[in-house]
């Protein structure tokens, strides 16, 4: 999944700085320019990763709630001024999803 996210971020001229998460959600630290709407990045991350997972692991699709991998909601926060290392450390301490 991380490789998919890296590829998507590159297409948007953004950088996936950190990736981790837990059983039911993930944390991404993305460095992106203000010219790129965060909604476009999130929609691409969700859409492409969902399609890729269905293509590569079709048996998993039946395990999704109503066949949907991602919920329609997300949280995006601006961390301007916060030390990147502190943010990376927080994300690294999460349990990586399987």
Tab-separated table of N, CA and C in Angstrom:
chain	number	residue	atom	x	y	z
A	1	UNK	N	0.831	-1.186	0.000
A	1	UNK	CA	0.000	0.000	0.000
A	1	UNK	C	0.882	1.258	0.000
A	2	UNK	N	1.960	1.221	0.759
A	2	UNK	CA	2.832	2.391	0.835
A	2	UNK	C	3.389	2.756	-0.538
A	3	UNK	N	3.760	1.754	-1.321
A	3	UNK	CA	4.293	2.012	-2.660
A	3	UNK	C	3.254	2.693	-3.544
A	4	UNK	N	2.008	2.285	-3.415
A	4	UNK	CA	0.920	2.909	-4.175
A	4	UNK	C	0.792	4.373	-3.775
A	5	UNK	N	0.814	4.642	-2.481
A	5	UNK	CA	0.700	6.019	-1.998
A	5	UNK	C	1.873	6.881	-2.467
A	6	UNK	N	3.077	6.328	-2.445
A	6	UNK	CA	4.254	7.076	-2.914
A	6	UNK	C	4.071	7.453	-4.375
A	7	UNK	N	3.640	6.500	-5.187
A	7	UNK	CA	3.444	6.746	-6.622
A	7	UNK	C	2.389	7.833	-6.862
A	8	UNK	N	1.292	7.771	-6.131
A	8	UNK	CA	0.231	8.771	-6.283
A	8	UNK	C	0.749	10.146	-5.886
A	9	UNK	N	1.451	10.210	-4.779
A	9	UNK	CA	1.992	11.495	-4.320
A	9	UNK	C	2.936	12.096	-5.357
A	10	UNK	N	3.761	11.268	-5.968
A	10	UNK	CA	4.677	11.761	-6.995
A	10	UNK	C	3.918	12.372	-8.163
A	11	UNK	N	2.790	11.777	-8.538
A	11	UNK	CA	1.990	12.323	-9.640
A	11	UNK	C	1.457	13.718	-9.318
A	12	UNK	N	1.233	13.990	-8.035
A	12	UNK	CA	0.729	15.295	-7.608
A	12	UNK	C	1.858	16.240	-7.200
A	13	UNK	N	3.100	15.835	-7.476
A	13	UNK	CA	4.273	16.624	-7.087
A	13	UNK	C	4.284	16.881	-5.585
A	14	UNK	N	3.926	15.844	-4.834
A	14	UNK	CA	3.942	15.901	-3.378
A	14	UNK	C	4.872	14.803	-2.872
A	15	UNK	N	5.129	14.806	-1.574
A	15	UNK	CA	6.037	13.820	-0.994
A	15	UNK	C	5.366	13.111	0.177
A	16	UNK	N	5.346	11.788	0.121
A	16	UNK	CA	4.885	11.000	1.260
A	16	UNK	C	6.069	10.879	2.208
A	17	UNK	N	6.013	11.623	3.302
A	17	UNK	CA	7.118	11.678	4.254
A	17	UNK	C	7.074	10.488	5.202
A	18	UNK	N	5.869	10.125	5.639
A	18	UNK	CA	5.730	9.013	6.592
A	18	UNK	C	4.389	8.326	6.381
A	19	UNK	N	4.378	7.008	6.609
A	19	UNK	CA	3.175	6.194	6.453
A	19	UNK	C	3.149	5.167	7.572
A	20	UNK	N	2.025	5.064	8.258
A	20	UNK	CA	1.834	4.041	9.276
A	20	UNK	C	0.368	4.055	9.662
A	21	UNK	N	-0.027	3.254	10.605
A	21	UNK	CA	-1.419	3.263	11.007
A	21	UNK	C	-1.766	2.135	11.938
A	22	UNK	N	-3.047	1.895	12.042
A	22	UNK	CA	-3.561	0.854	12.906
A	22	UNK	C	-4.534	0.000	12.107
A	23	UNK	N	-5.201	-0.914	12.764
A	23	UNK	CA	-6.093	-1.863	12.097
A	23	UNK	C	-7.177	-1.166	11.278
A	24	UNK	N	-7.721	-0.076	11.803
A	24	UNK	CA	-8.879	0.547	11.160
A	24	UNK	C	-8.619	1.932	10.572
A	25	UNK	N	-7.382	2.387	10.558
A	25	UNK	CA	-7.079	3.674	9.930
A	25	UNK	C	-5.574	3.801	9.695
A	26	UNK	N	-5.222	4.762	8.874
A	26	UNK	CA	-3.806	5.000	8.601
A	26	UNK	C	-3.472	6.460	8.878
A	27	UNK	N	-2.182	6.704	9.023
A	27	UNK	CA	-1.665	8.056	9.184
A	27	UNK	C	-0.687	8.307	8.043
A	28	UNK	N	-0.862	9.427	7.378
A	28	UNK	CA	0.060	9.820	6.321
A	28	UNK	C	0.572	11.214	6.634
A	29	UNK	N	1.856	11.411	6.485
A	29	UNK	CA	2.445	12.743	6.577
A	29	UNK	C	2.881	13.090	5.166
A	30	UNK	N	2.196	14.063	4.575
A	30	UNK	CA	2.431	14.420	3.178
A	30	UNK	C	2.851	15.879	3.100
A	31	UNK	N	3.922	16.118	2.387
A	31	UNK	CA	4.376	17.477	2.119
A	31	UNK	C	3.856	17.840	0.728
A	32	UNK	N	2.967	18.819	0.669
A	32	UNK	CA	2.374	19.163	-0.624
A	32	UNK	C	2.314	20.678	-0.797
A	33	UNK	N	2.402	21.136	-2.048
A	33	UNK	CA	2.354	22.578	-2.306
A	33	UNK	C	0.927	23.107	-2.190
A	34	UNK	N	0.773	24.368	-1.824
A	34	UNK	CA	-0.570	24.938	-1.658
A	34	UNK	C	-1.410	24.940	-2.937
A	35	UNK	N	-0.767	24.812	-4.094
A	35	UNK	CA	-1.521	24.824	-5.358
A	35	UNK	C	-2.329	23.542	-5.560
A	36	UNK	N	-2.024	22.493	-4.798
A	36	UNK	CA	-2.713	21.211	-4.943
A	36	UNK	C	-3.784	21.087	-3.862
A	37	UNK	N	-5.058	21.021	-4.243
A	37	UNK	CA	-6.123	20.856	-3.235
A	37	UNK	C	-6.003	19.506	-2.524
A	38	UNK	N	-6.056	19.534	-1.214
A	38	UNK	CA	-5.912	18.302	-0.429
A	38	UNK	C	-7.007	17.293	-0.780
A	39	UNK	N	-8.189	17.783	-1.145
A	39	UNK	CA	-9.270	16.859	-1.505
A	39	UNK	C	-8.897	16.011	-2.718
A	40	UNK	N	-8.195	16.590	-3.679
A	40	UNK	CA	-7.786	15.826	-4.864
A	40	UNK	C	-6.780	14.745	-4.493
A	41	UNK	N	-5.854	15.089	-3.599
A	41	UNK	CA	-4.864	14.101	-3.165
A	41	UNK	C	-5.557	12.957	-2.426
A	42	UNK	N	-6.428	13.295	-1.489
A	42	UNK	CA	-7.121	12.270	-0.695
A	42	UNK	C	-7.975	11.381	-1.593
A	43	UNK	N	-8.725	11.973	-2.498
A	43	UNK	CA	-9.570	11.179	-3.400
A	43	UNK	C	-8.733	10.233	-4.259
A	44	UNK	N	-7.594	10.716	-4.737
A	44	UNK	CA	-6.719	9.859	-5.540
A	44	UNK	C	-6.131	8.737	-4.690
A	45	UNK	N	-5.685	9.059	-3.481
A	45	UNK	CA	-5.117	8.040	-2.595
A	45	UNK	C	-6.139	6.947	-2.297
A	46	UNK	N	-7.352	7.356	-1.969
A	46	UNK	CA	-8.400	6.382	-1.649
A	46	UNK	C	-8.820	5.582	-2.881
A	47	UNK	N	-9.072	6.269	-3.972
A	47	UNK	CA	-9.573	5.611	-5.180
A	47	UNK	C	-8.584	4.638	-5.788
A	48	UNK	N	-7.362	5.095	-5.994
A	48	UNK	CA	-6.358	4.242	-6.633
A	48	UNK	C	-5.991	3.064	-5.734
A	49	UNK	N	-5.806	3.318	-4.442
A	49	UNK	CA	-5.432	2.217	-3.541
A	49	UNK	C	-6.551	1.181	-3.450
A	50	UNK	N	-7.788	1.626	-3.454
A	50	UNK	CA	-8.920	0.704	-3.406
A	50	UNK	C	-8.963	-0.166	-4.666
A	51	UNK	N	-8.817	0.466	-5.828
A	51	UNK	CA	-8.815	-0.291	-7.089
A	51	UNK	C	-7.649	-1.280	-7.134
A	52	UNK	N	-6.482	-0.819	-6.722
A	52	UNK	CA	-5.296	-1.674	-6.750
A	52	UNK	C	-5.456	-2.876	-5.823
A	53	UNK	N	-6.028	-2.651	-4.656
A	53	UNK	CA	-6.244	-3.739	-3.705
A	53	UNK	C	-7.243	-4.752	-4.265
A	54	UNK	N	-8.303	-4.259	-4.899
A	54	UNK	CA	-9.304	-5.159	-5.498
A	54	UNK	C	-8.699	-5.985	-6.636
A	55	UNK	N	-7.824	-5.355	-7.422
A	55	UNK	CA	-7.195	-6.061	-8.537
A	55	UNK	C	-6.219	-7.127	-8.050
A	56	UNK	N	-5.412	-6.770	-7.067
A	56	UNK	CA	-4.360	-7.673	-6.601
A	56	UNK	C	-4.841	-8.707	-5.584
A	57	UNK	N	-5.894	-8.374	-4.844
A	57	UNK	CA	-6.403	-9.266	-3.795
A	57	UNK	C	-7.929	-9.307	-3.837
A	58	UNK	N	-8.520	-9.873	-4.891
A	58	UNK	CA	-9.976	-9.856	-5.033
A	58	UNK	C	-10.716	-10.528	-3.882
A	59	UNK	N	-10.107	-11.514	-3.252
A	59	UNK	CA	-10.789	-12.196	-2.148
A	59	UNK	C	-10.955	-11.288	-0.930
A	60	UNK	N	-10.141	-10.264	-0.820
A	60	UNK	CA	-10.244	-9.342	0.317
A	60	UNK	C	-11.434	-8.404	0.191
A	61	UNK	N	-11.871	-8.141	-1.024
A	61	UNK	CA	-12.959	-7.181	-1.242
A	61	UNK	C	-14.220	-7.574	-0.482
A	62	UNK	N	-14.463	-8.855	-0.350
A	62	UNK	CA	-15.665	-9.299	0.363
A	62	UNK	C	-15.580	-9.018	1.860
A	63	UNK	N	-14.398	-8.762	2.363
A	63	UNK	CA	-14.216	-8.478	3.784
A	63	UNK	C	-14.451	-7.010	4.123
A	64	UNK	N	-14.515	-6.167	3.108
A	64	UNK	CA	-14.760	-4.745	3.341
A	64	UNK	C	-16.207	-4.542	3.747
A	65	UNK	N	-16.462	-3.544	4.547
A	65	UNK	CA	-17.823	-3.208	4.952
A	65	UNK	C	-18.592	-2.722	3.735
A	66	UNK	N	-19.618	-3.441	3.358
A	66	UNK	CA	-20.428	-3.137	2.167
A	66	UNK	C	-19.558	-3.016	0.916
A	67	UNK	N	-18.455	-3.738	0.888
A	67	UNK	CA	-17.573	-3.714	-0.269
A	67	UNK	C	-16.750	-2.454	-0.417
A	68	UNK	N	-16.712	-1.624	0.612
A	68	UNK	CA	-16.011	-0.338	0.543
A	68	UNK	C	-14.774	-0.382	1.436
A	69	UNK	N	-13.621	-0.067	0.870
A	69	UNK	CA	-12.379	-0.070	1.640
A	69	UNK	C	-12.270	1.150	2.549
A	70	UNK	N	-12.515	2.325	2.010
A	70	UNK	CA	-12.339	3.572	2.763
A	70	UNK	C	-13.684	4.188	3.114
A	71	UNK	N	-13.746	4.811	4.270
A	71	UNK	CA	-14.942	5.586	4.612
A	71	UNK	C	-14.892	6.880	3.811
A	72	UNK	N	-16.023	7.543	3.622
A	72	UNK	CA	-16.013	8.785	2.853
A	72	UNK	C	-15.338	9.935	3.602
A	73	UNK	N	-15.135	9.790	4.895
A	73	UNK	CA	-14.553	10.881	5.675
A	73	UNK	C	-13.035	10.745	5.782
A	74	UNK	N	-12.402	11.837	6.159
A	74	UNK	CA	-10.968	11.847	6.435
A	74	UNK	C	-10.655	13.073	7.275
A	75	UNK	N	-9.504	13.063	7.902
A	75	UNK	CA	-9.035	14.223	8.645
A	75	UNK	C	-7.733	14.681	8.026
A	76	UNK	N	-7.645	15.952	7.750
A	76	UNK	CA	-6.404	16.545	7.254
A	76	UNK	C	-6.113	17.760	8.113
A	77	UNK	N	-4.920	17.822	8.623
A	77	UNK	CA	-4.536	18.953	9.459
A	77	UNK	C	-3.264	19.588	8.942
A	78	UNK	N	-3.185	20.877	9.096
A	78	UNK	CA	-1.985	21.611	8.718
A	78	UNK	C	-1.021	21.594	9.895
A	79	UNK	N	0.225	21.337	9.625
A	79	UNK	CA	1.212	21.275	10.697
A	79	UNK	C	2.354	22.257	10.453
A	80	UNK	N	2.045	23.345	9.785
A	80	UNK	CA	3.060	24.354	9.526
A	80	UNK	C	3.728	24.786	10.818
A	81	UNK	N	5.035	24.742	10.855
A	81	UNK	CA	5.776	25.161	12.030
A	81	UNK	C	6.113	24.033	12.980
A	82	UNK	N	5.382	22.934	12.920
A	82	UNK	CA	5.695	21.797	13.795
A	82	UNK	C	6.933	21.085	13.257
A	83	UNK	N	7.818	20.650	14.142
A	83	UNK	CA	9.016	19.938	13.667
A	83	UNK	C	8.637	18.627	12.971
A	84	UNK	N	9.128	18.441	11.761
A	84	UNK	CA	8.822	17.243	10.978
A	84	UNK	C	9.217	15.980	11.741
A	85	UNK	N	10.341	16.001	12.427
A	85	UNK	CA	10.789	14.812	13.160
A	85	UNK	C	9.789	14.400	14.238
A	86	UNK	N	9.158	15.372	14.895
A	86	UNK	CA	8.148	15.072	15.915
A	86	UNK	C	6.948	14.390	15.283
A	87	UNK	N	6.519	14.887	14.132
A	87	UNK	CA	5.382	14.298	13.420
A	87	UNK	C	5.713	12.893	12.927
A	88	UNK	N	6.907	12.727	12.368
A	88	UNK	CA	7.325	11.409	11.899
A	88	UNK	C	7.363	10.414	13.053
A	89	UNK	N	7.867	10.842	14.195
A	89	UNK	CA	7.954	9.956	15.356
A	89	UNK	C	6.564	9.506	15.799
A	90	UNK	N	5.607	10.424	15.807
A	90	UNK	CA	4.234	10.070	16.183
A	90	UNK	C	3.682	8.999	15.248
A	91	UNK	N	3.857	9.200	13.959
A	91	UNK	CA	3.327	8.254	12.977
A	91	UNK	C	4.058	6.915	13.066
A	92	UNK	N	5.365	6.946	13.265
A	92	UNK	CA	6.136	5.710	13.381
A	92	UNK	C	5.688	4.868	14.569
A	93	UNK	N	5.164	5.498	15.601
A	93	UNK	CA	4.746	4.776	16.797
A	93	UNK	C	3.398	4.080	16.628
A	94	UNK	N	2.713	4.330	15.536
A	94	UNK	CA	1.451	3.648	15.257
A	94	UNK	C	1.765	2.243	14.765
A	95	UNK	N	0.809	1.351	14.858
A	95	UNK	CA	0.988	-0.012	14.347
A	95	UNK	C	0.679	-0.036	12.868
A	96	UNK	N	1.614	-0.509	12.069
A	96	UNK	CA	1.442	-0.563	10.613
A	96	UNK	C	0.310	-1.511	10.250
A	97	UNK	N	-0.612	-1.067	9.361
A	97	UNK	CA	-1.700	-1.957	8.935
A	97	UNK	C	-1.160	-3.107	8.098
A	98	UNK	N	-1.851	-4.215	8.136
A	98	UNK	CA	-1.438	-5.393	7.350
A	98	UNK	C	-1.900	-5.287	5.930
